[in-house]
PDB file of C-alpha atoms and ligand atoms in Angstrom:
ATOM      1  CA  MET A 118      77.646  74.447 100.123  1.00  0.00           C
ATOM      2  CA  ALA A 119      74.504  76.467 100.733  1.00  0.00           C
ATOM      3  CA  ASP A 120      71.286  75.651  98.903  1.00  0.00           C
ATOM      4  CA  PRO A 121      70.162  78.358  96.476  1.00  0.00           C
ATOM      5  CA  VAL A 122      66.653  79.520  97.250  1.00  0.00           C
ATOM      6  CA  ASP A 123      64.244  79.312  94.340  1.00  0.00           C
ATOM      7  CA  ALA A 124      62.218  82.486  93.948  1.00  0.00           C
ATOM      8  CA  PRO A 125      58.742  81.060  94.778  1.00  0.00           C
ATOM      9  CA  GLY A 126      59.883  79.504  98.095  1.00  0.00           C
ATOM     10  CA  LEU A 127      61.824  82.560  99.250  1.00  0.00           C
ATOM     11  CA  SER A 128      58.914  84.475 100.755  1.00  0.00           C
ATOM     12  CA  ASP A 129      57.986  81.511 102.971  1.00  0.00           C
ATOM     13  CA  LEU A 130      61.316  81.498 104.798  1.00  0.00           C
ATOM     14  CA  PRO A 131      61.911  83.594 107.936  1.00  0.00           C
ATOM     15  CA  LEU A 132      64.545  86.290 107.319  1.00  0.00           C
ATOM     16  CA  GLU A 133      67.012  84.705 109.772  1.00  0.00           C
ATOM     17  CA  ASP A 134      67.136  81.591 107.579  1.00  0.00           C
ATOM     18  CA  VAL A 135      68.148  83.413 104.419  1.00  0.00           C
ATOM     19  CA  VAL A 136      71.620  84.634 103.508  1.00  0.00           C
ATOM     20  CA  ALA A 137      72.751  86.714 100.510  1.00  0.00           C
ATOM     21  CA  CYS A 138      76.152  86.283  98.866  1.00  0.00           C
ATOM     22  CA  HIS A 139      78.294  89.434  99.283  1.00  0.00           C
ATOM     23  CA  GLU A 140      79.863  88.942  95.873  1.00  0.00           C
ATOM     24  CA  CYS A 141      77.043  87.918  93.512  1.00  0.00           C
ATOM     25  CA  ASP A 142      73.866  88.636  95.568  1.00  0.00           C
ATOM     26  CA  LEU A 143      72.515  85.101  95.235  1.00  0.00           C
ATOM     27  CA  LEU A 144      69.915  84.403  97.943  1.00  0.00           C
ATOM     28  CA  MET A 145      70.237  81.109  99.754  1.00  0.00           C
ATOM     29  CA  ARG A 146      68.821  79.127 102.622  1.00  0.00           C
ATOM     30  CA  LYS A 147      71.294  79.384 105.521  1.00  0.00           C
ATOM     31  CA  PRO A 148      72.876  75.978 106.098  1.00  0.00           C
ATOM     32  CA  PRO A 149      73.558  74.948 109.714  1.00  0.00           C
ATOM     33  CA  LEU A 150      77.311  74.554 110.167  1.00  0.00           C
ATOM     34  CA  ALA A 151      79.273  72.220 112.386  1.00  0.00           C
ATOM     35  CA  ARG A 152      82.544  73.399 113.968  1.00  0.00           C
ATOM     36  CA  GLY A 153      85.297  74.013 111.449  1.00  0.00           C
ATOM     37  CA  GLU A 154      82.893  74.050 108.485  1.00  0.00           C
ATOM     38  CA  LYS A 155      82.278  76.954 106.161  1.00  0.00           C
ATOM     39  CA  ALA A 156      79.442  77.843 103.796  1.00  0.00           C
ATOM     40  CA  ILE A 157      80.473  78.548 100.199  1.00  0.00           C
ATOM     41  CA  CYS A 158      78.307  80.278  97.576  1.00  0.00           C
ATOM     42  CA  PRO A 159      77.412  77.616  94.970  1.00  0.00           C
ATOM     43  CA  ARG A 160      77.456  80.205  92.175  1.00  0.00           C
ATOM     44  CA  CYS A 161      80.682  82.209  92.667  1.00  0.00           C
ATOM     45  CA  GLY A 162      82.560  80.251  95.341  1.00  0.00           C
ATOM     46  CA  TYR A 163      82.749  83.172  97.853  1.00  0.00           C
ATOM     47  CA  GLU A 164      82.911  82.193 101.536  1.00  0.00           C
ATOM     48  CA  LEU A 165      79.530  83.186 103.029  1.00  0.00           C
ATOM     49  CA  TYR A 166      80.465  82.528 106.623  1.00  0.00           C
ATOM     50  CA  ALA A 167      82.414  80.038 108.663  1.00  0.00           C
ATOM     51  CA  HIS A 168      82.148  78.414 112.048  1.00  0.00           C
ATOM     52  CA  ARG A 169      85.677  78.549 113.415  1.00  0.00           C
ATOM     53  CA  HIS A 170      87.103  77.029 116.589  1.00  0.00           C
ATOM     54  CA  ASN A 171      88.018  79.199 119.585  1.00  0.00           C
ATOM     55  CA  VAL A 172      87.198  82.415 117.737  1.00  0.00           C
ATOM     56  CA  VAL A 173      87.285  84.665 120.785  1.00  0.00           C
ATOM     57  CA  ARG A 174      90.416  83.200 122.399  1.00  0.00           C
ATOM     58  CA  ARG A 175      92.427  83.194 119.159  1.00  0.00           C
ATOM     59  CA  SER A 176      91.254  86.692 118.217  1.00  0.00           C
ATOM     60  CA  LEU A 177      92.149  88.000 121.693  1.00  0.00           C
ATOM     61  CA  ALA A 178      95.687  86.622 121.337  1.00  0.00           C
ATOM     62  CA  LEU A 179      96.032  88.327 117.947  1.00  0.00           C
ATOM     63  CA  VAL A 180      94.587  91.666 119.135  1.00  0.00           C
ATOM     64  CA  ILE A 181      96.974  91.775 122.097  1.00  0.00           C
ATOM     65  CA  THR A 182      99.930  90.906 119.835  1.00  0.00           C
ATOM     66  CA  ALA A 183      98.889  93.684 117.427  1.00  0.00           C
ATOM     67  CA  LEU A 184      98.610  96.193 120.300  1.00  0.00           C
ATOM     68  CA  LEU A 185     102.095  95.219 121.533  1.00  0.00           C
ATOM     69  CA  LEU A 186     103.485  95.711 117.996  1.00  0.00           C
ATOM     70  CA  TYR A 187     101.693  99.048 117.571  1.00  0.00           C
ATOM     71  CA  VAL A 188     104.090 101.030 119.772  1.00  0.00           C
ATOM     72  CA  PRO A 189     107.408  99.923 118.176  1.00  0.00           C
ATOM     73  CA  ALA A 190     105.826 100.086 114.683  1.00  0.00           C
ATOM     74  CA  ASN A 191     105.042 103.774 115.154  1.00  0.00           C
ATOM     75  CA  PHE A 192     107.888 104.965 117.367  1.00  0.00           C
ATOM     76  CA  LEU A 193     110.932 102.914 116.283  1.00  0.00           C
ATOM     77  CA  PRO A 194     112.826 104.026 113.160  1.00  0.00           C
ATOM     78  CA  ILE A 195     111.361 102.793 109.856  1.00  0.00           C
ATOM     79  CA  MET A 196     114.654 103.681 108.180  1.00  0.00           C
ATOM     80  CA  GLN A 197     117.943 105.442 108.790  1.00  0.00           C
ATOM     81  CA  LEU A 198     118.887 107.920 106.108  1.00  0.00           C
ATOM     82  CA  ASN A 199     122.453 109.117 105.600  1.00  0.00           C
ATOM     83  CA  LEU A 200     122.644 112.069 103.219  1.00  0.00           C
ATOM     84  CA  LEU A 201     125.619 114.458 102.922  1.00  0.00           C
ATOM     85  CA  GLY A 202     126.989 113.380 106.274  1.00  0.00           C
ATOM     86  CA  GLN A 203     123.712 113.890 108.109  1.00  0.00           C
ATOM     87  CA  THR A 204     121.937 110.913 109.591  1.00  0.00           C
ATOM     88  CA  SER A 205     118.232 110.922 110.354  1.00  0.00           C
ATOM     89  CA  HIS A 206     116.115 108.263 112.044  1.00  0.00           C
ATOM     90  CA  ASP A 207     112.605 108.375 110.637  1.00  0.00           C
ATOM     91  CA  THR A 208     109.631 106.929 112.478  1.00  0.00           C
ATOM     92  CA  VAL A 209     105.955 107.170 111.551  1.00  0.00           C
ATOM     93  CA  TRP A 210     105.505 109.725 114.331  1.00  0.00           C
ATOM     94  CA  THR A 211     108.454 111.952 113.247  1.00  0.00           C
ATOM     95  CA  GLY A 212     106.993 111.772 109.708  1.00  0.00           C
ATOM     96  CA  VAL A 213     103.712 113.232 110.981  1.00  0.00           C
ATOM     97  CA  VAL A 214     105.515 115.929 112.997  1.00  0.00           C
ATOM     98  CA  GLY A 215     107.761 116.740 110.000  1.00  0.00           C
ATOM     99  CA  LEU A 216     104.763 117.205 107.701  1.00  0.00           C
ATOM    100  CA  PHE A 217     103.089 119.435 110.290  1.00  0.00           C
ATOM    101  CA  ASN A 218     106.179 121.608 110.752  1.00  0.00           C
ATOM    102  CA  SER A 219     106.774 122.011 107.037  1.00  0.00           C
ATOM    103  CA  GLY A 220     103.428 123.728 106.535  1.00  0.00           C
ATOM    104  CA  MET A 221     101.382 120.715 105.427  1.00  0.00           C
ATOM    105  CA  GLN A 222      99.128 120.618 108.470  1.00  0.00           C
ATOM    106  CA  GLY A 223      96.174 119.113 106.570  1.00  0.00           C
ATOM    107  CA  VAL A 224      98.235 116.227 105.179  1.00  0.00           C
ATOM    108  CA  ALA A 225      99.804 115.683 108.616  1.00  0.00           C
ATOM    109  CA  VAL A 226      96.359 115.330 110.225  1.00  0.00           C
ATOM    110  CA  VAL A 227      95.190 112.850 107.534  1.00  0.00           C
ATOM    111  CA  VAL A 228      98.378 110.758 107.875  1.00  0.00           C
ATOM    112  CA  PHE A 229      98.059 110.836 111.674  1.00  0.00           C
ATOM    113  CA  LEU A 230      94.410 109.705 111.529  1.00  0.00           C
ATOM    114  CA  CYS A 231      94.812 106.982 108.887  1.00  0.00           C
ATOM    115  CA  SER A 232      98.125 105.518 109.992  1.00  0.00           C
ATOM    116  CA  MET A 233      98.091 105.991 113.777  1.00  0.00           C
ATOM    117  CA  ALA A 234      94.804 107.028 115.410  1.00  0.00           C
ATOM    118  CA  ILE A 235      92.251 104.919 113.489  1.00  0.00           C
ATOM    119  CA  PRO A 236      94.298 101.670 113.451  1.00  0.00           C
ATOM    120  CA  LEU A 237      94.689 102.039 117.246  1.00  0.00           C
ATOM    121  CA  LEU A 238      90.972 102.773 117.731  1.00  0.00           C
ATOM    122  CA  LYS A 239      90.091  99.733 115.603  1.00  0.00           C
ATOM    123  CA  LEU A 240      92.280  97.476 117.739  1.00  0.00           C
ATOM    124  CA  LEU A 241      90.841  98.912 120.978  1.00  0.00           C
ATOM    125  CA  CYS A 242      87.276  98.380 119.683  1.00  0.00           C
ATOM    126  CA  GLN A 243      88.120  94.773 118.779  1.00  0.00           C
ATOM    127  CA  LEU A 244      89.698  94.234 122.208  1.00  0.00           C
ATOM    128  CA  ALA A 245      86.636  95.642 124.002  1.00  0.00           C
ATOM    129  CA  VAL A 246      84.219  93.580 121.857  1.00  0.00           C
ATOM    130  CA  LEU A 247      86.153  90.358 122.490  1.00  0.00           C
ATOM    131  CA  LEU A 248      86.444  91.049 126.232  1.00  0.00           C
ATOM    132  CA  SER A 249      82.715  91.782 126.469  1.00  0.00           C
ATOM    133  CA  ILE A 250      81.997  88.354 124.918  1.00  0.00           C
ATOM    134  CA  ARG A 251      84.704  86.510 126.882  1.00  0.00           C
ATOM    135  CA  LEU A 252      83.780  87.984 130.276  1.00  0.00           C
ATOM    136  CA  ASP A 253      80.072  88.171 129.424  1.00  0.00           C
ATOM    137  CA  ILE A 254      79.705  91.800 130.492  1.00  0.00           C
ATOM    138  CA  GLY A 255      78.340  94.830 128.670  1.00  0.00           C
ATOM    139  CA  ARG A 256      77.361  93.071 125.432  1.00  0.00           C
ATOM    140  CA  ASN A 257      75.238  96.094 124.450  1.00  0.00           C
ATOM    141  CA  TYR A 258      78.335  98.270 124.521  1.00  0.00           C
ATOM    142  CA  GLY A 259      80.166  95.501 122.668  1.00  0.00           C
ATOM    143  CA  LEU A 260      77.498  95.627 119.950  1.00  0.00           C
ATOM    144  CA  LEU A 261      77.861  99.412 119.661  1.00  0.00           C
ATOM    145  CA  LEU A 262      81.680  99.192 119.508  1.00  0.00           C
ATOM    146  CA  TYR A 263      81.561  96.444 116.882  1.00  0.00           C
ATOM    147  CA  ARG A 264      79.360  98.690 114.716  1.00  0.00           C
ATOM    148  CA  ILE A 265      81.857 101.538 115.170  1.00  0.00           C
ATOM    149  CA  TYR A 266      84.666  99.131 114.258  1.00  0.00           C
ATOM    150  CA  HIS A 267      82.953  98.293 110.950  1.00  0.00           C
ATOM    151  CA  HIS A 268      82.729 102.014 110.106  1.00  0.00           C
ATOM    152  CA  LEU A 269      86.384 102.595 111.052  1.00  0.00           C
ATOM    153  CA  ARG A 270      87.573  99.737 108.841  1.00  0.00           C
ATOM    154  CA  ASP A 271      87.318 101.914 105.727  1.00  0.00           C
ATOM    155  CA  TRP A 272      89.531 104.610 107.255  1.00  0.00           C
ATOM    156  CA  GLY A 273      92.557 102.753 108.587  1.00  0.00           C
ATOM    157  CA  MET A 274      95.046 102.724 105.727  1.00  0.00           C
ATOM    158  CA  LEU A 275      98.225 101.109 107.005  1.00  0.00           C
ATOM    159  CA  GLU A 276      98.710  99.291 103.681  1.00  0.00           C
ATOM    160  CA  VAL A 277      98.750 102.588 101.789  1.00  0.00           C
ATOM    161  CA  TYR A 278     101.285 103.999 104.252  1.00  0.00           C
ATOM    162  CA  LEU A 279     103.493 100.922 103.845  1.00  0.00           C
ATOM    163  CA  MET A 280     103.381 101.280 100.040  1.00  0.00           C
ATOM    164  CA  GLY A 281     104.420 104.942 100.424  1.00  0.00           C
ATOM    165  CA  VAL A 282     107.345 103.967 102.653  1.00  0.00           C
ATOM    166  CA  LEU A 283     108.517 101.254 100.241  1.00  0.00           C
ATOM    167  CA  VAL A 284     108.316 103.567  97.210  1.00  0.00           C
ATOM    168  CA  ALA A 285     110.275 106.235  99.132  1.00  0.00           C
ATOM    169  CA  ILE A 286     112.959 103.698 100.114  1.00  0.00           C
ATOM    170  CA  VAL A 287     113.379 102.505  96.492  1.00  0.00           C
ATOM    171  CA  LYS A 288     113.686 106.108  95.258  1.00  0.00           C
ATOM    172  CA  LEU A 289     116.089 107.188  98.023  1.00  0.00           C
ATOM    173  CA  VAL A 290     118.461 104.241  97.667  1.00  0.00           C
ATOM    174  CA  ASP A 291     120.286 105.928  94.734  1.00  0.00           C
ATOM    175  CA  MET A 292     120.590 109.316  96.462  1.00  0.00           C
ATOM    176  CA  ALA A 293     121.523 108.419  99.996  1.00  0.00           C
ATOM    177  CA  SER A 294     122.565 105.442 102.053  1.00  0.00           C
ATOM    178  CA  VAL A 295     119.409 103.972 103.502  1.00  0.00           C
ATOM    179  CA  SER A 296     119.242 101.238 106.108  1.00  0.00           C
ATOM    180  CA  LEU A 297     115.978  99.657 107.191  1.00  0.00           C
ATOM    181  CA  GLY A 298     115.003  99.949 110.836  1.00  0.00           C
ATOM    182  CA  LEU A 299     113.341  97.681 113.352  1.00  0.00           C
ATOM    183  CA  GLY A 300     110.210  99.837 113.084  1.00  0.00           C
ATOM    184  CA  LEU A 301     109.617  98.616 109.511  1.00  0.00           C
ATOM    185  CA  ALA A 302     109.761  94.964 110.630  1.00  0.00           C
ATOM    186  CA  CYS A 303     107.235  95.740 113.409  1.00  0.00           C
ATOM    187  CA  PHE A 304     105.053  97.660 110.950  1.00  0.00           C
ATOM    188  CA  ILE A 305     104.957  94.751 108.474  1.00  0.00           C
ATOM    189  CA  SER A 306     104.288  92.273 111.324  1.00  0.00           C
ATOM    190  CA  LEU A 307     101.437  94.496 112.528  1.00  0.00           C
ATOM    191  CA  LEU A 308      99.882  94.429 109.042  1.00  0.00           C
ATOM    192  CA  LEU A 309     100.199  90.641 108.808  1.00  0.00           C
ATOM    193  CA  ILE A 310      98.682  90.135 112.293  1.00  0.00           C
ATOM    194  CA  GLN A 311      95.761  92.404 111.362  1.00  0.00           C
ATOM    195  CA  ALA A 312      95.139  90.477 108.131  1.00  0.00           C
ATOM    196  CA  TRP A 313      95.213  87.216 110.119  1.00  0.00           C
ATOM    197  CA  LEU A 314      92.819  88.723 112.669  1.00  0.00           C
ATOM    198  CA  GLU A 315      90.371  89.630 109.871  1.00  0.00           C
ATOM    199  CA  VAL A 316      90.290  85.952 108.885  1.00  0.00           C
ATOM    200  CA  VAL A 317      90.029  84.521 112.429  1.00  0.00           C
ATOM    201  CA  MET A 318      87.503  86.989 113.887  1.00  0.00           C
ATOM    202  CA  SER A 319      84.575  85.717 111.816  1.00  0.00           C
ATOM    203  CA  PRO A 320      81.973  88.563 111.843  1.00  0.00           C
ATOM    204  CA  HIS A 321      79.077  86.105 111.624  1.00  0.00           C
ATOM    205  CA  GLN A 322      80.093  84.438 114.927  1.00  0.00           C
ATOM    206  CA  ILE A 323      80.924  87.738 116.659  1.00  0.00           C
ATOM    207  CA  TRP A 324      77.527  89.281 115.760  1.00  0.00           C
ATOM    208  CA  GLN A 325      75.786  86.131 116.970  1.00  0.00           C
ATOM    209  CA  ALA A 326      77.707  86.093 120.244  1.00  0.00           C
ATOM    210  CA  LEU A 327      77.038  89.804 120.845  1.00  0.00           C
ATOM    211  CA  SER A 328      73.308  89.448 120.268  1.00  0.00           C
ATOM    212  CA  GLY A 329      73.263  86.414 122.565  1.00  0.00           C
ATOM    213  CA  GLU A 330      72.052  83.948 119.904  1.00  0.00           C
ATOM    214  CA  ASP A 331      75.029  81.661 120.228  1.00  0.00           C
ATOM    215  CA  ALA A 332      76.145  80.898 123.759  1.00  0.00           C
ATOM    216  CA  HIS A 333      79.086  78.811 122.526  1.00  0.00           C
ATOM    217  CA  ALA A 334      80.730  81.412 120.305  1.00  0.00           C
ATOM    218  CA  GLY A 335      83.053  82.329 123.138  1.00  0.00           C
ATOM    219  CA  ASP A 336      84.532  78.836 123.180  1.00  0.00           C
TER     220      ASP A 336
HETATM  221 ZN1   ZN Z 567      78.062  84.270  95.145  1.00  0.00          ZN
END
């Protein structure tokens, strides 16, 4: 656990030695962590930061897996719909095209950005950041891309898209025969891999590695 900083001593500490809790704003002295340890806020129990093993190697494996899943998740059928003798195979991409062709161009662009373009950009930024640390080249560009990644995080909304798909499936089951496609399995796997990646790719260690403070973060 981190030590809370009492108000009078706070001004004496250099800024790099102080950390604020994201959840409850408590200011604390930054505890040095050994490998595998994590710092927990003593007031609310939120994880301040962690020192994980093999951050870059494990994150790289997850990013590459996510990129491999991205193509089938978007271009294989999410579901097959059989209504009045007509069968349609719906993918995320045909959904975007369908919205565009039915006069909802604005909605189509938003769905395209939030469910296809931004998630892909996020993964490519993460890949470039990790490669710049792993290969020790272009860390300044890595720093810039990691900043962009943090801005993009608010705009990728795969979870919302998945909820929409699930609600549609539940509603359509009574009206038509619906069978789930391989695309849905890839889509759910992609979401799970991204959630796992968020946990593994500890921002504290990535920022440190990018700014060259921690030479061992790439281990
Ligand atoms: Zn807290």
